[in-house]
mmCIF file of C-alpha atoms and ligand atoms in Angstrom:
data_model
loop_
_atom_site.group_PDB
_atom_site.id
_atom_site.type_symbol
_atom_site.label_atom_id
_atom_site.label_comp_id
_atom_site.label_asym_id
_atom_site.label_seq_id
_atom_site.Cartn_x
_atom_site.Cartn_y
_atom_site.Cartn_z
ATOM 1 C CA UNK A 1 -144.749 -86.040 5.551
ATOM 2 C CA UNK A 2 -147.272 -86.296 3.811
ATOM 3 C CA UNK A 3 -148.930 -90.682 3.404
ATOM 4 C CA UNK A 4 -150.827 -92.288 0.899
ATOM 5 C CA UNK A 5 -153.317 -94.341 1.718
ATOM 6 C CA UNK A 6 -153.648 -97.689 -0.135
ATOM 7 C CA UNK A 7 -157.170 -99.151 -0.178
ATOM 8 C CA UNK A 8 -156.224 -102.785 2.097
ATOM 9 C CA UNK A 9 -157.970 -104.829 -0.399
ATOM 10 C CA UNK A 10 -155.095 -103.542 -2.177
ATOM 11 C CA UNK A 11 -152.467 -104.973 0.234
ATOM 12 C CA UNK A 12 -154.819 -107.723 -0.024
ATOM 13 C CA UNK A 13 -154.092 -108.716 -3.357
ATOM 14 C CA UNK A 14 -150.322 -107.391 -3.320
ATOM 15 C CA UNK A 15 -149.802 -109.643 -0.199
ATOM 16 C CA UNK A 16 -151.198 -112.249 -1.686
ATOM 17 C CA UNK A 17 -150.366 -112.731 -5.160
ATOM 18 C CA UNK A 18 -147.005 -115.134 -6.401
ATOM 19 C CA UNK A 19 -146.697 -113.668 -9.950
ATOM 20 C CA UNK A 20 -145.990 -110.072 -10.666
ATOM 21 C CA UNK A 21 -144.419 -108.292 -13.569
ATOM 22 C CA UNK A 22 -143.481 -103.793 -13.129
ATOM 23 C CA UNK A 23 -143.326 -102.978 -16.466
ATOM 24 C CA UNK A 24 -141.334 -99.625 -16.286
ATOM 25 C CA UNK A 25 -140.222 -96.084 -17.847
ATOM 26 C CA UNK A 26 -137.979 -93.041 -18.157
ATOM 27 C CA UNK A 27 -139.999 -91.207 -15.294
ATOM 28 C CA UNK A 28 -138.200 -94.771 -12.681
ATOM 29 C CA UNK A 29 -134.943 -92.897 -13.239
ATOM 30 C CA UNK A 30 -136.084 -88.896 -13.645
ATOM 31 C CA UNK A 31 -135.339 -88.978 -9.623
ATOM 32 C CA UNK A 32 -132.236 -90.349 -10.700
ATOM 33 C CA UNK A 33 -131.274 -87.249 -12.014
ATOM 34 C CA UNK A 34 -131.842 -88.077 -15.399
ATOM 35 C CA UNK A 35 -133.844 -87.079 -17.972
ATOM 36 C CA UNK A 36 -137.109 -88.292 -19.487
ATOM 37 C CA UNK A 37 -137.895 -88.351 -23.414
ATOM 38 C CA UNK A 38 -139.958 -86.075 -23.276
ATOM 39 C CA UNK A 39 -138.962 -84.003 -21.029
ATOM 40 C CA UNK A 40 -136.299 -81.342 -22.782
ATOM 41 C CA UNK A 41 -132.909 -82.273 -23.630
ATOM 42 C CA UNK A 42 -130.312 -80.022 -21.702
ATOM 43 C CA UNK A 43 -127.658 -77.317 -23.138
ATOM 44 C CA UNK A 44 -125.377 -78.093 -26.368
ATOM 45 C CA UNK A 45 -128.544 -81.257 -26.827
ATOM 46 C CA UNK A 46 -131.062 -78.887 -26.524
ATOM 47 C CA UNK A 47 -131.613 -78.046 -30.466
ATOM 48 C CA UNK A 48 -132.057 -81.714 -30.682
ATOM 49 C CA UNK A 49 -135.155 -84.381 -30.138
ATOM 50 C CA UNK A 50 -134.159 -87.579 -29.200
ATOM 51 C CA UNK A 51 -136.134 -89.006 -31.563
ATOM 52 C CA UNK A 52 -134.164 -87.120 -34.364
ATOM 53 C CA UNK A 53 -130.910 -88.946 -32.781
ATOM 54 C CA UNK A 54 -132.431 -92.374 -32.130
ATOM 55 C CA UNK A 55 -132.998 -93.749 -35.220
ATOM 56 C CA UNK A 56 -130.243 -95.261 -38.239
ATOM 57 C CA UNK A 57 -131.152 -92.772 -40.489
ATOM 58 C CA UNK A 58 -129.720 -90.193 -37.785
ATOM 59 C CA UNK A 59 -126.869 -92.588 -37.715
ATOM 60 C CA UNK A 60 -126.642 -93.275 -41.227
ATOM 61 C CA UNK A 61 -126.711 -88.935 -41.999
ATOM 62 C CA UNK A 62 -124.594 -88.131 -39.647
ATOM 63 C CA UNK A 63 -122.992 -91.161 -37.160
ATOM 64 C CA UNK A 64 -120.550 -88.909 -35.093
ATOM 65 C CA UNK A 65 -123.139 -87.160 -34.235
ATOM 66 C CA UNK A 66 -125.354 -89.785 -32.656
ATOM 67 C CA UNK A 67 -122.487 -91.989 -31.333
ATOM 68 C CA UNK A 68 -121.054 -88.571 -29.638
ATOM 69 C CA UNK A 69 -125.056 -87.831 -27.959
ATOM 70 C CA UNK A 70 -124.422 -91.847 -26.689
ATOM 71 C CA UNK A 71 -120.925 -91.452 -25.426
ATOM 72 C CA UNK A 72 -122.586 -87.668 -23.435
ATOM 73 C CA UNK A 73 -125.878 -89.520 -22.316
ATOM 74 C CA UNK A 74 -123.433 -92.941 -21.224
ATOM 75 C CA UNK A 75 -121.499 -90.267 -18.998
ATOM 76 C CA UNK A 76 -124.631 -88.917 -17.207
ATOM 77 C CA UNK A 77 -125.810 -92.268 -16.471
ATOM 78 C CA UNK A 78 -122.233 -93.112 -14.841
ATOM 79 C CA UNK A 79 -122.384 -90.443 -12.640
ATOM 80 C CA UNK A 80 -126.340 -91.653 -11.096
ATOM 81 C CA UNK A 81 -127.393 -94.166 -8.565
ATOM 82 C CA UNK A 82 -130.501 -95.740 -8.151
ATOM 83 C CA UNK A 83 -133.505 -94.287 -6.335
ATOM 84 C CA UNK A 84 -136.059 -95.020 -3.748
ATOM 85 C CA UNK A 85 -138.024 -96.364 -6.285
ATOM 86 C CA UNK A 86 -135.535 -98.344 -8.072
ATOM 87 C CA UNK A 87 -135.081 -100.075 -5.119
ATOM 88 C CA UNK A 88 -138.182 -100.832 -3.383
ATOM 89 C CA UNK A 89 -139.159 -102.908 -6.866
ATOM 90 C CA UNK A 90 -136.252 -104.884 -5.577
ATOM 91 C CA UNK A 91 -137.982 -104.773 -2.092
ATOM 92 C CA UNK A 92 -140.614 -106.532 -4.148
ATOM 93 C CA UNK A 93 -139.022 -108.848 -5.954
ATOM 94 C CA UNK A 94 -138.311 -110.299 -2.643
ATOM 95 C CA UNK A 95 -141.491 -111.197 -1.024
ATOM 96 C CA UNK A 96 -142.735 -111.974 -4.921
ATOM 97 C CA UNK A 97 -141.783 -115.642 -5.936
ATOM 98 C CA UNK A 98 -142.450 -114.910 -9.276
ATOM 99 C CA UNK A 99 -141.100 -111.810 -10.619
ATOM 100 C CA UNK A 100 -140.572 -109.906 -13.782
ATOM 101 C CA UNK A 101 -139.034 -106.679 -14.142
ATOM 102 C CA UNK A 102 -139.530 -105.471 -17.531
ATOM 103 C CA UNK A 103 -137.602 -102.046 -18.417
ATOM 104 C CA UNK A 104 -137.148 -100.448 -21.652
ATOM 105 C CA UNK A 105 -134.865 -98.572 -19.433
ATOM 106 C CA UNK A 106 -131.495 -98.088 -20.713
ATOM 107 C CA UNK A 107 -129.930 -97.107 -17.833
ATOM 108 C CA UNK A 108 -128.900 -100.742 -16.128
ATOM 109 C CA UNK A 109 -130.756 -98.990 -12.608
ATOM 110 C CA UNK A 110 -132.954 -101.528 -12.013
ATOM 111 C CA UNK A 111 -129.438 -103.864 -11.951
ATOM 112 C CA UNK A 112 -127.558 -101.718 -10.565
ATOM 113 C CA UNK A 113 -130.035 -100.961 -7.128
ATOM 114 C CA UNK A 114 -129.903 -105.412 -7.024
ATOM 115 C CA UNK A 115 -126.729 -105.412 -7.157
ATOM 116 C CA UNK A 116 -126.394 -103.036 -4.518
ATOM 117 C CA UNK A 117 -128.470 -105.336 -1.716
ATOM 118 C CA UNK A 118 -126.997 -108.734 -3.274
ATOM 119 C CA UNK A 119 -130.029 -109.836 -4.612
ATOM 120 C CA UNK A 120 -129.557 -111.571 -7.753
ATOM 121 C CA UNK A 121 -131.406 -114.453 -8.692
ATOM 122 C CA UNK A 122 -135.449 -113.751 -7.650
ATOM 123 C CA UNK A 123 -134.375 -110.489 -9.633
ATOM 124 C CA UNK A 124 -134.987 -111.192 -13.363
ATOM 125 C CA UNK A 125 -134.821 -108.041 -15.356
ATOM 126 C CA UNK A 126 -136.127 -107.543 -19.472
ATOM 127 C CA UNK A 127 -134.978 -105.557 -21.488
ATOM 128 C CA UNK A 128 -136.705 -104.554 -23.938
ATOM 129 C CA UNK A 129 -134.781 -100.661 -25.306
ATOM 130 C CA UNK A 130 -131.239 -102.761 -25.172
ATOM 131 C CA UNK A 131 -128.122 -100.896 -22.490
ATOM 132 C CA UNK A 132 -125.938 -98.172 -23.923
ATOM 133 C CA UNK A 133 -123.767 -99.359 -21.900
ATOM 134 C CA UNK A 134 -123.214 -101.753 -23.797
ATOM 135 C CA UNK A 135 -121.127 -100.619 -27.605
ATOM 136 C CA UNK A 136 -121.725 -103.633 -30.248
ATOM 137 C CA UNK A 137 -120.553 -103.252 -33.947
ATOM 138 C CA UNK A 138 -123.625 -101.753 -36.712
ATOM 139 C CA UNK A 139 -123.099 -104.772 -39.155
ATOM 140 C CA UNK A 140 -121.410 -108.116 -37.849
ATOM 141 C CA UNK A 141 -123.225 -107.082 -34.101
ATOM 142 C CA UNK A 142 -119.367 -108.136 -32.497
ATOM 143 C CA UNK A 143 -119.116 -107.211 -28.927
ATOM 144 C CA UNK A 144 -116.669 -104.550 -27.891
ATOM 145 C CA UNK A 145 -115.476 -104.397 -24.239
ATOM 146 C CA UNK A 146 -112.992 -101.431 -25.118
ATOM 147 C CA UNK A 147 -112.736 -98.028 -27.241
ATOM 148 C CA UNK A 148 -111.558 -94.369 -27.723
ATOM 149 C CA UNK A 149 -114.801 -91.966 -27.426
ATOM 150 C CA UNK A 150 -112.217 -89.121 -27.906
ATOM 151 C CA UNK A 151 -111.433 -89.157 -31.529
ATOM 152 C CA UNK A 152 -112.371 -87.785 -35.456
ATOM 153 C CA UNK A 153 -114.578 -90.114 -36.496
ATOM 154 C CA UNK A 154 -116.859 -92.611 -34.601
ATOM 155 C CA UNK A 155 -114.080 -95.708 -33.103
ATOM 156 C CA UNK A 156 -114.875 -98.719 -35.221
ATOM 157 C CA UNK A 157 -114.730 -102.840 -35.192
ATOM 158 C CA UNK A 158 -111.754 -104.688 -34.821
ATOM 159 C CA UNK A 159 -113.109 -107.726 -36.251
ATOM 160 C CA UNK A 160 -115.069 -105.929 -39.277
ATOM 161 C CA UNK A 161 -113.932 -102.896 -39.814
ATOM 162 C CA UNK A 162 -118.036 -101.296 -39.153
ATOM 163 C CA UNK A 163 -118.919 -98.940 -37.229
ATOM 164 C CA UNK A 164 -119.298 -98.972 -33.908
ATOM 165 C CA UNK A 165 -123.232 -98.416 -31.947
ATOM 166 C CA UNK A 166 -124.725 -98.872 -28.694
ATOM 167 C CA UNK A 167 -126.220 -101.677 -27.831
ATOM 168 C CA UNK A 168 -129.804 -99.915 -27.542
ATOM 169 C CA UNK A 169 -133.583 -99.815 -29.917
ATOM 170 C CA UNK A 170 -133.663 -97.219 -32.177
ATOM 171 C CA UNK A 171 -136.998 -95.901 -33.644
ATOM 172 C CA UNK A 172 -137.799 -98.332 -36.018
ATOM 173 C CA UNK A 173 -135.415 -100.645 -35.343
ATOM 174 C CA UNK A 174 -137.056 -104.534 -33.836
ATOM 175 C CA UNK A 175 -136.943 -105.135 -30.374
ATOM 176 C CA UNK A 176 -134.922 -108.012 -29.327
ATOM 177 C CA UNK A 177 -136.787 -110.798 -30.400
ATOM 178 C CA UNK A 178 -135.665 -113.315 -27.015
ATOM 179 C CA UNK A 179 -136.292 -110.509 -24.582
ATOM 180 C CA UNK A 180 -140.311 -109.647 -26.033
ATOM 181 C CA UNK A 181 -141.105 -112.749 -26.238
ATOM 182 C CA UNK A 182 -140.379 -113.194 -22.057
ATOM 183 C CA UNK A 183 -141.978 -110.005 -21.622
ATOM 184 C CA UNK A 184 -145.189 -111.352 -23.334
ATOM 185 C CA UNK A 185 -144.763 -114.717 -21.067
ATOM 186 C CA UNK A 186 -145.152 -112.846 -17.836
ATOM 187 C CA UNK A 187 -147.650 -110.074 -18.959
ATOM 188 C CA UNK A 188 -149.759 -113.286 -20.446
ATOM 189 C CA UNK A 189 -148.932 -114.992 -16.304
ATOM 190 C CA UNK A 190 -148.981 -112.275 -14.563
ATOM 191 C CA UNK A 191 -152.443 -111.898 -12.073
ATOM 192 C CA UNK A 192 -150.245 -108.072 -11.368
ATOM 193 C CA UNK A 193 -148.779 -105.250 -13.929
ATOM 194 C CA UNK A 194 -147.781 -102.262 -12.698
ATOM 195 C CA UNK A 195 -146.822 -99.596 -15.265
ATOM 196 C CA UNK A 196 -144.384 -97.225 -13.560
ATOM 197 C CA UNK A 197 -143.614 -94.331 -14.847
ATOM 198 C CA UNK A 198 -144.745 -94.059 -18.445
ATOM 199 C CA UNK A 199 -146.236 -92.577 -20.842
ATOM 200 C CA UNK A 200 -147.398 -95.725 -22.749
ATOM 201 C CA UNK A 201 -147.217 -94.619 -26.274
ATOM 202 C CA UNK A 202 -144.719 -96.340 -27.325
ATOM 203 C CA UNK A 203 -144.817 -100.196 -28.602
ATOM 204 C CA UNK A 204 -144.977 -102.794 -28.299
ATOM 205 C CA UNK A 205 -144.007 -102.023 -24.879
ATOM 206 C CA UNK A 206 -147.429 -100.153 -23.903
ATOM 207 C CA UNK A 207 -149.612 -103.026 -25.167
ATOM 208 C CA UNK A 208 -147.956 -105.591 -22.735
ATOM 209 C CA UNK A 209 -150.228 -103.362 -19.407
ATOM 210 C CA UNK A 210 -153.456 -103.944 -21.666
ATOM 211 C CA UNK A 211 -152.740 -107.788 -22.514
ATOM 212 C CA UNK A 212 -152.978 -108.202 -19.410
ATOM 213 C CA UNK A 213 -155.452 -106.133 -17.918
ATOM 214 C CA UNK A 214 -157.518 -107.938 -21.187
ATOM 215 C CA UNK A 215 -156.847 -111.545 -19.560
ATOM 216 C CA UNK A 216 -157.839 -110.608 -16.151
ATOM 217 C CA UNK A 217 -154.821 -109.787 -14.367
ATOM 218 C CA UNK A 218 -155.027 -106.240 -12.090
ATOM 219 C CA UNK A 219 -152.945 -102.798 -13.357
ATOM 220 C CA UNK A 220 -151.406 -100.493 -11.211
ATOM 221 C CA UNK A 221 -150.364 -97.176 -12.346
ATOM 222 C CA UNK A 222 -147.903 -95.000 -11.094
ATOM 223 C CA UNK A 223 -147.107 -91.645 -12.591
ATOM 224 C CA UNK A 224 -146.546 -88.386 -11.928
ATOM 225 C CA UNK A 225 -148.964 -87.876 -14.972
ATOM 226 C CA UNK A 226 -152.250 -89.875 -16.423
ATOM 227 C CA UNK A 227 -152.130 -91.377 -19.714
ATOM 228 C CA UNK A 228 -153.803 -93.162 -22.045
ATOM 229 C CA UNK A 229 -153.009 -96.521 -20.211
ATOM 230 C CA UNK A 230 -154.752 -94.272 -16.919
ATOM 231 C CA UNK A 231 -158.419 -95.435 -18.056
ATOM 232 C CA UNK A 232 -157.584 -98.741 -18.081
ATOM 233 C CA UNK A 233 -156.238 -99.141 -15.018
ATOM 234 C CA UNK A 234 -157.552 -100.802 -11.559
ATOM 235 C CA UNK A 235 -155.919 -98.110 -9.492
ATOM 236 C CA UNK A 236 -154.054 -94.725 -10.484
ATOM 237 C CA UNK A 237 -151.417 -93.285 -7.688
ATOM 238 C CA UNK A 238 -150.136 -90.239 -9.249
ATOM 239 C CA UNK A 239 -146.585 -88.680 -8.374
ATOM 240 C CA UNK A 240 -143.200 -89.388 -8.016
ATOM 241 C CA UNK A 241 -143.027 -93.747 -8.132
ATOM 242 C CA UNK A 242 -139.700 -92.997 -6.184
ATOM 243 C CA UNK A 243 -141.875 -91.959 -3.316
ATOM 244 C CA UNK A 244 -145.028 -94.168 -3.430
ATOM 245 C CA UNK A 245 -142.932 -97.547 -4.964
ATOM 246 C CA UNK A 246 -141.433 -97.520 -0.837
ATOM 247 C CA UNK A 247 -144.765 -96.441 1.528
ATOM 248 C CA UNK A 248 -146.089 -98.938 -1.542
ATOM 249 C CA UNK A 249 -144.019 -101.720 -0.145
ATOM 250 C CA UNK A 250 -143.735 -100.243 3.743
ATOM 251 C CA UNK A 251 -147.835 -100.030 4.073
ATOM 252 C CA UNK A 252 -147.875 -104.278 2.372
ATOM 253 C CA UNK A 253 -145.319 -105.700 3.950
ATOM 254 C CA UNK A 254 -143.311 -103.512 6.863
ATOM 255 C CA UNK A 255 -140.789 -103.402 5.396
HETATM 256 P P1 LIG B 1 -141.210 -91.107 -21.269
HETATM 257 O O1 LIG B 1 -140.492 -89.871 -21.268
HETATM 258 O O2 LIG B 1 -141.968 -90.965 -22.948
HETATM 259 O O3 LIG B 1 -142.370 -90.794 -20.215
HETATM 260 C C1 LIG B 1 -142.077 -90.833 -18.991
HETATM 261 C C2 LIG B 1 -143.662 -90.555 -18.074
HETATM 262 O O4 LIG B 1 -142.069 -90.392 -17.127
HETATM 263 C C3 LIG B 1 -143.965 -90.055 -18.162
HETATM 264 O O5 LIG B 1 -145.537 -90.294 -18.202
HETATM 265 C C4 LIG B 1 -144.074 -88.301 -16.922
HETATM 266 O O6 LIG B 1 -145.313 -88.177 -16.290
HETATM 267 C C5 LIG B 1 -143.413 -89.839 -16.460
HETATM 268 N N1 LIG B 1 -143.122 -89.001 -14.721
HETATM 269 C C6 LIG B 1 -141.186 -88.687 -15.016
HETATM 270 N N2 LIG B 1 -140.596 -88.706 -13.850
HETATM 271 C C7 LIG B 1 -141.319 -89.103 -12.871
HETATM 272 C C8 LIG B 1 -141.490 -90.018 -11.982
HETATM 273 N N3 LIG B 1 -140.408 -88.904 -11.053
HETATM 274 N N4 LIG B 1 -142.916 -90.332 -10.796
HETATM 275 C C9 LIG B 1 -143.574 -91.524 -12.136
HETATM 276 N N5 LIG B 1 -143.321 -90.831 -13.106
HETATM 277 C C10 LIG B 1 -142.921 -89.966 -13.560
HETATM 278 O O7 LIG B 1 -140.541 -91.854 -21.020
HETATM 279 P P2 LIG B 1 -140.855 -94.309 -21.505
HETATM 280 O O8 LIG B 1 -142.321 -94.309 -21.030
HETATM 281 O O9 LIG B 1 -140.078 -95.119 -20.762
HETATM 282 O O10 LIG B 1 -137.626 -95.871 -27.062
HETATM 283 O O11 LIG B 1 -140.793 -93.564 -23.146
HETATM 284 C C11 LIG B 1 -139.914 -95.074 -23.969
HETATM 285 C C12 LIG B 1 -140.090 -95.050 -25.081
HETATM 286 O O12 LIG B 1 -140.152 -94.169 -26.361
HETATM 287 C C13 LIG B 1 -138.274 -94.533 -24.400
HETATM 288 O O13 LIG B 1 -137.536 -96.219 -23.601
HETATM 289 C C14 LIG B 1 -137.955 -94.481 -25.481
HETATM 290 C C15 LIG B 1 -138.390 -93.129 -26.395
HETATM 291 O O14 LIG B 1 -138.628 -92.394 -27.122
HETATM 292 C C16 LIG B 1 -137.018 -95.519 -27.511
HETATM 293 O O15 LIG B 1 -135.364 -94.706 -27.663
HETATM 294 C C17 LIG B 1 -136.894 -96.913 -28.642
#
């Protein structure tokens, strides 16, 4: 098998660091079998761009279409498992005292990896774009645990009768304030910032990496392709996060 060589000074830095942030995007879940946002969609949904379905305007125009797309994505997420990249991030969290994972992914696979490895307290996940498995009222914000996907129209809230929707952030919507504030704070105080499997073009998530780098943190990028962030990165590793992250953990901590 092909093995990466990591610079010795990077290994020393990671061994010593006590404050590390990792920002992840759809690329991290790609090896679990989930398509990224920039990939073409499959089957039934081929004719739509995610941007045309993930917006309040799309929901207002055709709520059932948007609901069905999310119902289909929820099923896709339920059918997949975390990959070695997700597990490697949990291994890093076990070894670095102050570890924060900031994700743009709504699939919950980071948390599932941590649960599988029985790591709870040390694995802090900030979800910037929500979670596809949570459903709430589009009007009164009440969360619901049960609903029926097989109805003619979008299920309604038991409290106010409003339409139910996934608890995710759509284009044009504000990010959850508590998650964003905690992410900004983590990016401000970290020594090492990883940007992994994200195209780095969607704000404000993308700006976190720049903020950390400008403040003097070491910026490490792992991506299948160069991105706008690559020129700013102290280290760029091109390839699959599910291969590079486990190799990095092995090289640094020998685990
Ligand atoms: P994108 O789909 O924009 O980008 C995925 C990135 O992952 C690309 O840069 C790929 O090169 C990289 N990639 C693909 N496979 C990879 C692998 N196996 N290992 C490492 N890298 C890989 O996804 P995001 O950057 O997450 O927002 O997108 C950010 C946000 O834009 C999403 O959360 C979503 C989207 O529109 C909302 O829904 C609000």
